[in-house]
Amino acid sequence: MFKVIAKATFAGAMLMAAGTGAALAEYPEKPIEVIVGYSAGGGTDVMARTTMPFIEKYLGKGASIVVKNMPGASGQIGVTKAATSEPDGYTLGTFNLPGMMARTIDRKAGYSVDSFTYLANVVNDPNVIVTSKGTGIDTLEKLISKAKAEPGAVTVGMSSLGGDDHFTLIKLQKQTNTEFTIVPFKGSAPARTAVMGGHVIMGILNVSEVAKFKDELNILGVAQAERSEFAPDVPTFKEQGLNLINGSMRGIIAPKGLPKDVEAKLINAFKQAAKDPEFLKAMKATANPVEVVTGDDFKALTKELYDLAKGVWETTPWK
């Protein structure tokens, strides 16, 4: 009798393992692909390439992750590919907030806030306003004065409409009763180049994108509550009298329907990486402010920023 019961118990355990635990024991069995919806060298690409070696480390057993750039349509092509891929844990994607949610508001999109398994936000990169050294505009006060004196005369380079850069400009205009002229570029790198070359008067970028260019650019303010460790000499906008807090959050998602055990293993890898001194050192070297938010909390954050983007669209449509 004991043998019968033991065999039945063993068989049941094997069935449970086949249904829920087998993937955990085996995953990953082949290389994992992470789709970056932008060109190589931008902030999202740097985040992915800096983070993935540590996710490999904590997935263990020779895990291999390949980063693939799939630029276009302000990241929409890449994130759509990630959202519609097989939910088996072998295709992941980078995810930018608020930009990816704004794409679902100002155009037809092949995904929504419910299209993903949310793994982890990794970076919260605050916006900055910069001017070239040749403009003579080296303070926020001078910039606002010129914008008020000549409405629309100050040109602003930024990566896209409906992204964090654009939302910062909307907030700036509302709070200062000013009007600027937007010049959108295909990415932050060409926008920064345009500012440095004097083709536009100012740029709205992120702190990680200007930290290495302090000698070529005036950084007029940082849009976060406290001063950035990557630009400690630059005052926040709050210090300068503006309630201007905004930035770009960058993380990793998978298609909706990821097996729970695979999801748990990936999220655990991000949690382990977030405590790894070598990971934090590598992110600091790229001026990327780490803010790891995982699973349901990441999804809740996405919904919150979707509501924010929708509210902005309803009052100030950007297209």
Tab-separated table of C-alpha atoms in Angstrom:
chain	number	residue	atom	x	y	z
A	1	MET	CA	0.000	0.000	0.000
A	2	PHE	CA	2.804	2.360	0.936
A	3	LYS	CA	4.423	1.858	-2.477
A	4	VAL	CA	1.125	2.613	-4.227
A	5	ILE	CA	0.638	5.813	-2.251
A	6	ALA	CA	4.269	6.767	-2.744
A	7	LYS	CA	4.023	6.212	-6.490
A	8	ALA	CA	0.797	8.221	-6.648
A	9	THR	CA	2.362	11.062	-4.692
A	10	PHE	CA	5.444	11.013	-6.911
A	11	ALA	CA	3.306	10.993	-10.047
A	12	GLY	CA	1.284	13.919	-8.748
A	13	ALA	CA	4.417	15.831	-7.945
A	14	MET	CA	5.727	15.219	-11.445
A	15	LEU	CA	2.474	16.465	-12.950
A	16	MET	CA	2.652	19.618	-10.825
A	17	ALA	CA	6.241	20.121	-11.886
A	18	ALA	CA	5.272	19.752	-15.514
A	19	GLY	CA	2.536	22.335	-15.086
A	20	THR	CA	4.281	24.937	-12.991
A	21	GLY	CA	7.875	24.208	-12.173
A	22	ALA	CA	9.486	22.605	-15.181
A	23	ALA	CA	10.226	25.909	-16.938
A	24	LEU	CA	11.826	27.260	-13.765
A	25	ALA	CA	14.152	24.268	-13.621
A	26	GLU	CA	15.145	24.570	-17.276
A	27	TYR	CA	14.851	28.239	-18.169
A	28	PRO	CA	16.767	29.569	-19.987
A	29	GLU	CA	17.655	26.803	-22.423
A	30	LYS	CA	18.712	29.118	-25.271
A	31	PRO	CA	19.762	32.766	-25.772
A	32	ILE	CA	17.297	35.448	-24.707
A	33	GLU	CA	16.757	38.408	-27.054
A	34	VAL	CA	16.161	41.908	-25.691
A	35	ILE	CA	14.720	44.326	-28.265
A	36	VAL	CA	15.774	47.970	-27.951
A	37	GLY	CA	13.442	50.271	-29.874
A	38	TYR	CA	16.140	52.856	-30.521
A	39	SER	CA	19.529	53.141	-32.187
A	40	ALA	CA	22.700	52.008	-30.472
A	41	GLY	CA	24.348	54.514	-28.188
A	42	GLY	CA	21.236	56.222	-26.790
A	43	GLY	CA	20.128	56.164	-23.166
A	44	THR	CA	17.858	53.115	-23.541
A	45	ASP	CA	20.502	51.148	-25.413
A	46	VAL	CA	23.121	51.977	-22.775
A	47	MET	CA	20.740	50.895	-20.002
A	48	ALA	CA	20.074	47.557	-21.688
A	49	ARG	CA	23.684	46.756	-22.547
A	50	THR	CA	24.889	47.728	-19.069
A	51	THR	CA	22.162	45.777	-17.244
A	52	MET	CA	21.958	42.520	-19.195
A	53	PRO	CA	25.334	41.031	-18.181
A	54	PHE	CA	24.097	41.139	-14.582
A	55	ILE	CA	20.770	39.519	-15.481
A	56	GLU	CA	22.758	36.746	-17.166
A	57	LYS	CA	24.778	36.398	-13.964
A	58	TYR	CA	21.715	35.976	-11.760
A	59	LEU	CA	19.813	33.738	-14.180
A	60	GLY	CA	22.846	31.465	-13.910
A	61	LYS	CA	23.646	28.220	-15.727
A	62	GLY	CA	25.345	29.914	-18.667
A	63	ALA	CA	22.446	32.234	-19.483
A	64	SER	CA	23.007	34.335	-22.598
A	65	ILE	CA	21.209	37.578	-23.506
A	66	VAL	CA	21.515	39.268	-26.897
A	67	VAL	CA	20.580	42.950	-27.278
A	68	LYS	CA	18.981	43.743	-30.644
A	69	ASN	CA	18.325	47.309	-31.838
A	70	MET	CA	15.072	47.814	-33.745
A	71	PRO	CA	14.725	51.632	-34.060
A	72	GLY	CA	11.859	53.613	-35.551
A	73	ALA	CA	8.631	55.476	-34.759
A	74	SER	CA	9.972	56.752	-31.423
A	75	GLY	CA	10.455	53.223	-30.113
A	76	GLN	CA	7.011	52.001	-31.176
A	77	ILE	CA	8.305	49.399	-33.661
A	78	GLY	CA	10.524	47.674	-31.126
A	79	VAL	CA	8.065	47.633	-28.236
A	80	THR	CA	5.284	46.360	-30.533
A	81	LYS	CA	7.517	43.489	-31.621
A	82	ALA	CA	8.221	42.651	-27.978
A	83	ALA	CA	4.521	42.853	-27.035
A	84	THR	CA	3.414	40.525	-29.818
A	85	SER	CA	6.162	37.904	-29.502
A	86	GLU	CA	5.702	34.437	-28.044
A	87	PRO	CA	5.456	34.755	-24.230
A	88	ASP	CA	8.093	32.123	-23.541
A	89	GLY	CA	10.742	34.261	-21.867
A	90	TYR	CA	13.060	34.333	-24.863
A	91	THR	CA	11.925	37.706	-26.233
A	92	LEU	CA	12.012	40.714	-23.921
A	93	GLY	CA	11.901	44.417	-24.728
A	94	THR	CA	12.992	47.765	-23.376
A	95	PHE	CA	10.207	50.018	-22.128
A	96	ASN	CA	10.289	53.806	-21.742
A	97	LEU	CA	7.930	55.871	-19.654
A	98	PRO	CA	6.042	58.041	-20.285
A	99	GLY	CA	6.864	57.781	-24.000
A	100	MET	CA	5.595	54.235	-24.652
A	101	MET	CA	2.219	55.022	-23.129
A	102	ALA	CA	2.016	58.348	-24.981
A	103	ARG	CA	2.410	56.386	-28.246
A	104	THR	CA	-0.915	54.648	-27.475
A	105	ILE	CA	-2.678	58.013	-27.098
A	106	ASP	CA	-1.474	60.083	-30.052
A	107	ARG	CA	-1.569	57.308	-32.692
A	108	LYS	CA	-2.781	53.789	-33.447
A	109	ALA	CA	-0.718	51.311	-31.474
A	110	GLY	CA	-0.509	47.525	-31.496
A	111	TYR	CA	-0.236	47.339	-27.723
A	112	SER	CA	-1.730	48.799	-24.562
A	113	VAL	CA	-0.883	48.949	-20.876
A	114	ASP	CA	-2.300	45.397	-20.555
A	115	SER	CA	-0.095	43.883	-23.284
A	116	PHE	CA	2.913	43.129	-21.102
A	117	THR	CA	4.357	41.105	-18.289
A	118	TYR	CA	6.102	43.788	-16.292
A	119	LEU	CA	9.583	42.748	-15.162
A	120	ALA	CA	11.503	45.773	-13.903
A	121	ASN	CA	12.031	49.469	-14.364
A	122	VAL	CA	15.764	50.053	-14.030
A	123	VAL	CA	16.488	53.762	-14.520
A	124	ASN	CA	14.810	57.047	-13.606
A	125	ASP	CA	16.746	59.663	-15.565
A	126	PRO	CA	15.685	63.271	-14.818
A	127	ASN	CA	15.321	65.881	-17.539
A	128	VAL	CA	17.696	68.778	-17.874
A	129	ILE	CA	17.610	71.984	-19.914
A	130	VAL	CA	20.824	72.815	-21.719
A	131	THR	CA	22.155	75.575	-23.964
A	132	SER	CA	25.396	75.832	-25.875
A	133	LYS	CA	28.205	77.910	-24.438
A	134	GLY	CA	27.982	80.280	-27.396
A	135	THR	CA	24.433	81.442	-26.694
A	136	GLY	CA	25.327	83.544	-23.681
A	137	ILE	CA	22.265	82.014	-21.998
A	138	ASP	CA	23.852	80.387	-19.002
A	139	THR	CA	21.078	80.674	-16.422
A	140	LEU	CA	17.416	79.698	-16.296
A	141	GLU	CA	16.548	83.308	-15.536
A	142	LYS	CA	18.199	84.499	-18.773
A	143	LEU	CA	16.407	81.789	-20.763
A	144	ILE	CA	12.982	82.706	-19.397
A	145	SER	CA	13.639	86.402	-19.962
A	146	LYS	CA	14.494	85.809	-23.637
A	147	ALA	CA	11.456	83.551	-24.133
A	148	LYS	CA	9.145	86.188	-22.669
A	149	ALA	CA	10.716	88.994	-24.686
A	150	GLU	CA	10.564	87.037	-27.962
A	151	PRO	CA	7.720	84.465	-27.888
A	152	GLY	CA	8.518	81.502	-30.145
A	153	ALA	CA	12.046	82.693	-30.930
A	154	VAL	CA	13.771	80.168	-28.684
A	155	THR	CA	14.110	76.850	-30.535
A	156	VAL	CA	14.159	73.614	-28.525
A	157	GLY	CA	15.808	70.377	-29.638
A	158	MET	CA	14.352	67.157	-28.225
A	159	SER	CA	14.055	63.482	-29.132
A	160	SER	CA	10.330	63.267	-29.901
A	161	LEU	CA	6.869	64.650	-29.259
A	162	GLY	CA	4.898	62.959	-26.496
A	163	GLY	CA	7.958	61.892	-24.523
A	164	ASP	CA	9.431	63.003	-21.245
A	165	ASP	CA	11.357	65.844	-22.924
A	166	HIS	CA	8.160	67.206	-24.413
A	167	PHE	CA	6.211	66.910	-21.155
A	168	THR	CA	8.927	68.908	-19.406
A	169	LEU	CA	8.589	71.674	-21.999
A	170	ILE	CA	4.797	71.722	-21.584
A	171	LYS	CA	5.193	72.115	-17.821
A	172	LEU	CA	7.849	74.817	-18.284
A	173	GLN	CA	5.652	76.838	-20.651
A	174	LYS	CA	2.643	76.604	-18.327
A	175	GLN	CA	4.553	77.645	-15.251
A	176	THR	CA	6.433	80.526	-16.876
A	177	ASN	CA	3.767	81.683	-19.369
A	178	THR	CA	6.234	81.353	-22.214
A	179	GLU	CA	6.193	79.962	-25.734
A	180	PHE	CA	9.027	77.977	-27.343
A	181	THR	CA	9.413	76.436	-30.814
A	182	ILE	CA	9.990	72.664	-30.849
A	183	VAL	CA	12.487	71.071	-33.236
A	184	PRO	CA	12.101	67.263	-32.901
A	185	PHE	CA	14.978	64.913	-33.708
A	186	LYS	CA	15.208	61.118	-34.146
A	187	GLY	CA	16.974	60.696	-30.855
A	188	SER	CA	18.672	62.477	-28.000
A	189	ALA	CA	22.133	62.212	-29.513
A	190	PRO	CA	21.311	64.266	-32.655
A	191	ALA	CA	19.331	66.742	-30.529
A	192	ARG	CA	22.359	67.238	-28.291
A	193	THR	CA	24.599	67.657	-31.356
A	194	ALA	CA	22.229	70.333	-32.699
A	195	VAL	CA	22.458	72.276	-29.439
A	196	MET	CA	26.239	72.029	-29.367
A	197	GLY	CA	26.419	73.143	-32.991
A	198	GLY	CA	24.198	76.176	-32.412
A	199	HIS	CA	21.423	74.882	-34.702
A	200	VAL	CA	18.889	75.196	-31.883
A	201	ILE	CA	19.119	77.506	-28.880
A	202	MET	CA	18.316	75.005	-26.139
A	203	GLY	CA	17.743	71.311	-25.628
A	204	ILE	CA	15.710	69.213	-23.225
A	205	LEU	CA	17.539	65.964	-22.557
A	206	ASN	CA	18.284	63.648	-19.621
A	207	VAL	CA	21.113	63.931	-17.151
A	208	SER	CA	22.793	60.729	-18.403
A	209	GLU	CA	22.917	62.257	-21.884
A	210	VAL	CA	24.756	65.436	-20.871
A	211	ALA	CA	26.941	64.405	-17.930
A	212	LYS	CA	29.964	63.904	-20.184
A	213	PHE	CA	29.381	67.168	-22.051
A	214	LYS	CA	29.569	69.664	-19.207
A	215	ASP	CA	32.397	71.552	-20.906
A	216	GLU	CA	30.373	72.064	-24.090
A	217	LEU	CA	26.940	72.759	-22.606
A	218	ASN	CA	25.360	75.011	-20.006
A	219	ILE	CA	23.118	72.861	-17.797
A	220	LEU	CA	20.481	75.260	-16.495
A	221	GLY	CA	18.605	72.968	-14.119
A	222	VAL	CA	17.698	69.400	-13.186
A	223	ALA	CA	14.051	68.252	-12.987
A	224	GLN	CA	14.129	66.204	-9.803
A	225	ALA	CA	13.521	66.919	-6.132
A	226	GLU	CA	17.154	66.723	-5.034
A	227	ARG	CA	20.378	67.588	-6.831
A	228	SER	CA	21.732	64.884	-9.111
A	229	GLU	CA	24.933	63.128	-8.084
A	230	PHE	CA	25.925	63.348	-11.748
A	231	ALA	CA	25.638	67.144	-11.817
A	232	PRO	CA	25.979	68.217	-8.168
A	233	ASP	CA	26.828	71.832	-9.013
A	234	VAL	CA	23.619	72.326	-11.008
A	235	PRO	CA	20.572	73.542	-9.048
A	236	THR	CA	17.241	71.796	-9.401
A	237	PHE	CA	14.383	73.712	-10.980
A	238	LYS	CA	12.685	73.547	-7.589
A	239	GLU	CA	15.583	75.511	-6.110
A	240	GLN	CA	14.956	78.086	-8.857
A	241	GLY	CA	11.264	78.483	-8.062
A	242	LEU	CA	9.686	76.028	-10.517
A	243	ASN	CA	7.730	72.887	-9.604
A	244	LEU	CA	9.322	71.014	-12.474
A	245	ILE	CA	10.007	67.324	-11.798
A	246	ASN	CA	10.091	64.985	-14.778
A	247	GLY	CA	12.250	62.359	-16.411
A	248	SER	CA	12.574	59.194	-18.428
A	249	MET	CA	12.033	55.810	-16.838
A	250	ARG	CA	13.582	52.873	-18.678
A	251	GLY	CA	12.976	49.222	-17.955
A	252	ILE	CA	12.343	45.757	-19.351
A	253	ILE	CA	9.074	44.040	-20.232
A	254	ALA	CA	8.005	40.684	-21.683
A	255	PRO	CA	4.861	39.799	-23.635
A	256	LYS	CA	1.714	39.247	-21.578
A	257	GLY	CA	1.256	35.646	-20.500
A	258	LEU	CA	4.793	34.826	-19.444
A	259	PRO	CA	4.831	31.598	-17.368
A	260	LYS	CA	4.752	32.513	-13.693
A	261	ASP	CA	7.922	30.611	-12.863
A	262	VAL	CA	9.861	32.275	-15.687
A	263	GLU	CA	8.483	35.668	-14.625
A	264	ALA	CA	9.572	35.030	-11.040
A	265	LYS	CA	13.051	33.955	-12.116
A	266	LEU	CA	13.553	37.058	-14.271
A	267	ILE	CA	12.219	39.444	-11.610
A	268	ASN	CA	14.460	37.818	-9.033
A	269	ALA	CA	17.446	38.382	-11.337
A	270	PHE	CA	16.636	42.108	-11.509
A	271	LYS	CA	16.242	42.275	-7.724
A	272	GLN	CA	19.600	40.561	-7.257
A	273	ALA	CA	21.285	42.868	-9.772
A	274	ALA	CA	19.876	45.942	-8.014
A	275	LYS	CA	21.897	44.980	-4.911
A	276	ASP	CA	25.085	44.126	-6.790
A	277	PRO	CA	27.842	46.731	-6.141
A	278	GLU	CA	29.402	46.012	-9.529
A	279	PHE	CA	26.076	46.698	-11.273
A	280	LEU	CA	25.639	49.965	-9.385
A	281	LYS	CA	29.221	50.924	-10.264
A	282	ALA	CA	28.639	50.173	-13.944
A	283	MET	CA	25.427	52.220	-14.006
A	284	LYS	CA	27.123	55.110	-12.229
A	285	ALA	CA	29.888	55.081	-14.836
A	286	THR	CA	27.227	55.736	-17.485
A	287	ALA	CA	25.499	58.412	-15.333
A	288	ASN	CA	22.327	56.330	-15.207
A	289	PRO	CA	20.356	56.898	-11.962
A	290	VAL	CA	19.159	53.460	-10.842
A	291	GLU	CA	15.576	53.088	-9.612
A	292	VAL	CA	14.500	49.448	-9.751
A	293	VAL	CA	10.734	48.876	-9.548
A	294	THR	CA	9.546	45.328	-10.255
A	295	GLY	CA	6.427	43.347	-11.177
A	296	ASP	CA	3.052	44.701	-10.074
A	297	ASP	CA	4.633	47.926	-8.802
A	298	PHE	CA	6.123	48.511	-12.271
A	299	LYS	CA	2.714	47.929	-13.860
A	300	ALA	CA	1.060	50.327	-11.387
A	301	LEU	CA	3.705	52.938	-12.239
A	302	THR	CA	2.950	52.465	-15.940
A	303	LYS	CA	-0.781	53.004	-15.386
A	304	GLU	CA	-0.037	56.116	-13.359
A	305	LEU	CA	2.095	57.608	-16.138
A	306	TYR	CA	-0.451	56.576	-18.777
A	307	ASP	CA	-3.096	58.580	-16.886
A	308	LEU	CA	-0.668	61.510	-16.719
A	309	ALA	CA	0.010	61.390	-20.465
A	310	LYS	CA	-3.713	61.091	-21.237
A	311	GLY	CA	-4.453	64.096	-19.055
A	312	VAL	CA	-1.801	66.143	-20.856
A	313	TRP	CA	-3.179	65.030	-24.232
A	314	GLU	CA	-6.728	66.060	-23.333
A	315	THR	CA	-5.661	69.555	-22.284
A	316	THR	CA	-2.591	70.101	-24.479
A	317	PRO	CA	-2.565	67.726	-27.479
A	318	TRP	CA	0.916	67.563	-28.925
A	319	LYS	CA	-0.045	66.606	-32.501
